[in-house]
Short mmCIF file of C-alpha atoms in Angstrom, two decimals:
data_model
loop_
_atom_site.label_atom_id
_atom_site.label_comp_id
_atom_site.label_asym_id
_atom_site.label_seq_id
_atom_site.Cartn_x
_atom_site.Cartn_y
_atom_site.Cartn_z
CA UNK A 1 -13.79 -3.33 -26.35
CA UNK A 2 -17.34 -2.45 -24.86
CA UNK A 3 -21.42 -1.92 -26.84
CA UNK A 4 -23.74 -0.90 -24.82
CA UNK A 5 -22.76 -1.16 -21.97
CA UNK A 6 -20.66 -4.69 -21.50
CA UNK A 7 -17.12 -5.66 -21.85
CA UNK A 8 -14.58 -7.76 -23.87
CA UNK A 9 -12.09 -9.12 -22.12
CA UNK A 10 -8.74 -8.01 -22.39
CA UNK A 11 -7.79 -8.08 -25.95
CA UNK A 12 -4.80 -7.90 -27.63
CA UNK A 13 -3.18 -5.25 -29.53
CA UNK A 14 -2.32 -8.11 -31.44
CA UNK A 15 -5.82 -9.66 -31.83
CA UNK A 16 -6.59 -12.21 -34.63
CA UNK A 17 -9.59 -11.15 -36.15
CA UNK A 18 -11.62 -14.96 -35.16
CA UNK A 19 -10.07 -13.32 -31.22
CA UNK A 20 -11.98 -10.08 -31.73
CA UNK A 21 -15.72 -11.53 -33.28
CA UNK A 22 -14.92 -14.09 -30.52
CA UNK A 23 -15.31 -11.52 -27.46
CA UNK A 24 -17.25 -9.33 -29.71
CA UNK A 25 -19.73 -12.71 -29.55
CA UNK A 26 -19.92 -13.45 -26.26
CA UNK A 27 -21.70 -10.15 -25.26
CA UNK A 28 -24.88 -10.78 -24.33
CA UNK A 29 -25.61 -7.35 -26.78
CA UNK A 30 -24.39 -9.22 -29.75
CA UNK A 31 -25.57 -11.37 -31.91
CA UNK A 32 -22.66 -12.23 -34.26
CA UNK A 33 -20.15 -9.56 -36.06
CA UNK A 34 -18.45 -10.08 -39.08
CA UNK A 35 -14.55 -8.73 -38.53
CA UNK A 36 -11.86 -7.97 -40.57
CA UNK A 37 -8.24 -6.84 -40.04
CA UNK A 38 -6.39 -5.05 -42.35
CA UNK A 39 -2.23 -5.06 -41.60
CA UNK A 40 -1.62 -0.92 -42.21
CA UNK A 41 2.41 -1.66 -42.20
CA UNK A 42 2.36 0.87 -37.99
CA UNK A 43 -0.42 -1.43 -36.32
CA UNK A 44 -4.00 -3.17 -36.72
CA UNK A 45 -7.14 -2.17 -37.93
CA UNK A 46 -10.15 -3.86 -37.27
CA UNK A 47 -13.59 -3.69 -39.42
CA UNK A 48 -16.12 -4.97 -38.03
CA UNK A 49 -18.99 -5.12 -38.74
CA UNK A 50 -23.20 -5.77 -37.35
CA UNK A 51 -24.50 -9.27 -39.32
CA UNK A 52 -26.89 -10.04 -36.70
CA UNK A 53 -28.66 -7.03 -35.00
CA UNK A 54 -29.98 -5.02 -37.27
CA UNK A 55 -30.36 -1.12 -37.68
CA UNK A 56 -29.12 1.98 -36.15
CA UNK A 57 -26.93 0.53 -34.24
CA UNK A 58 -24.28 2.41 -31.50
CA UNK A 59 -20.55 1.97 -31.75
CA UNK A 60 -18.53 0.09 -29.88
CA UNK A 61 -15.46 1.45 -28.10
CA UNK A 62 -12.56 0.92 -28.15
CA UNK A 63 -10.63 1.19 -24.08
CA UNK A 64 -6.47 1.40 -23.80
CA UNK A 65 -6.50 0.35 -20.46
CA UNK A 66 -6.49 -2.81 -19.09
CA UNK A 67 -9.67 -3.66 -17.03
CA UNK A 68 -9.29 -5.69 -13.75
CA UNK A 69 -11.30 -7.85 -11.22
CA UNK A 70 -10.08 -8.07 -7.53
CA UNK A 71 -11.53 -8.72 -5.05
CA UNK A 72 -11.33 -8.47 -1.49
CA UNK A 73 -12.22 -11.54 1.13
CA UNK A 74 -12.08 -10.86 5.15
CA UNK A 75 -11.39 -13.73 7.80
CA UNK A 76 -11.67 -14.01 11.05
CA UNK A 77 -14.28 -12.56 13.10
CA UNK A 78 -13.39 -15.56 16.06
CA UNK A 79 -13.92 -14.86 18.51
CA UNK A 80 -14.20 -11.10 17.69
CA UNK A 81 -16.94 -9.87 15.42
CA UNK A 82 -15.75 -7.72 12.70
CA UNK A 83 -17.50 -4.26 12.63
CA UNK A 84 -16.72 -0.85 11.38
CA UNK A 85 -15.25 0.95 7.73
CA UNK A 86 -13.32 0.37 5.29
CA UNK A 87 -11.76 2.34 2.03
CA UNK A 88 -10.38 1.89 -1.40
CA UNK A 89 -8.43 3.89 -2.91
CA UNK A 90 -6.41 4.00 -6.59
CA UNK A 91 -3.71 5.85 -7.63
CA UNK A 92 -4.53 9.79 -5.95
CA UNK A 93 -8.74 8.88 -5.99
CA UNK A 94 -9.77 7.13 -2.12
CA UNK A 95 -13.40 5.89 -1.48
CA UNK A 96 -15.44 7.69 1.55
CA UNK A 97 -14.94 4.85 4.03
CA UNK A 98 -17.37 2.24 3.33
CA UNK A 99 -19.24 -0.60 6.04
CA UNK A 100 -17.66 -4.05 6.83
CA UNK A 101 -20.79 -5.90 5.09
CA UNK A 102 -20.58 -3.14 1.90
CA UNK A 103 -22.15 -4.81 -1.58
CA UNK A 104 -20.97 -4.95 -4.23
CA UNK A 105 -23.62 -2.52 -5.49
CA UNK A 106 -22.93 -0.14 -2.99
CA UNK A 107 -18.24 -0.91 -3.66
CA UNK A 108 -19.05 -0.60 -7.71
#
């Protein structure tokens, strides 16, 4: 789930109301929520009520994919210094060449 640009950790398809509440309240953009889980017999529905945020609030967004954080570490450079470029690829998408010392902001 995401709310105002922040994302929860992945949530199981059959998560309890308590689990969903806990994940949402970990976001700095959410003060407090009440969550109820309704068994629809073909799945579940969660009703989220904002109790700590006020006003006309944006919607919580559900995502049907799993987010992963992966890291790439380069080691070496002794005696030859590291240099050059690299690219990142996922499925059919690929970045343009990135400098070897790109910051996290550039890679995003």
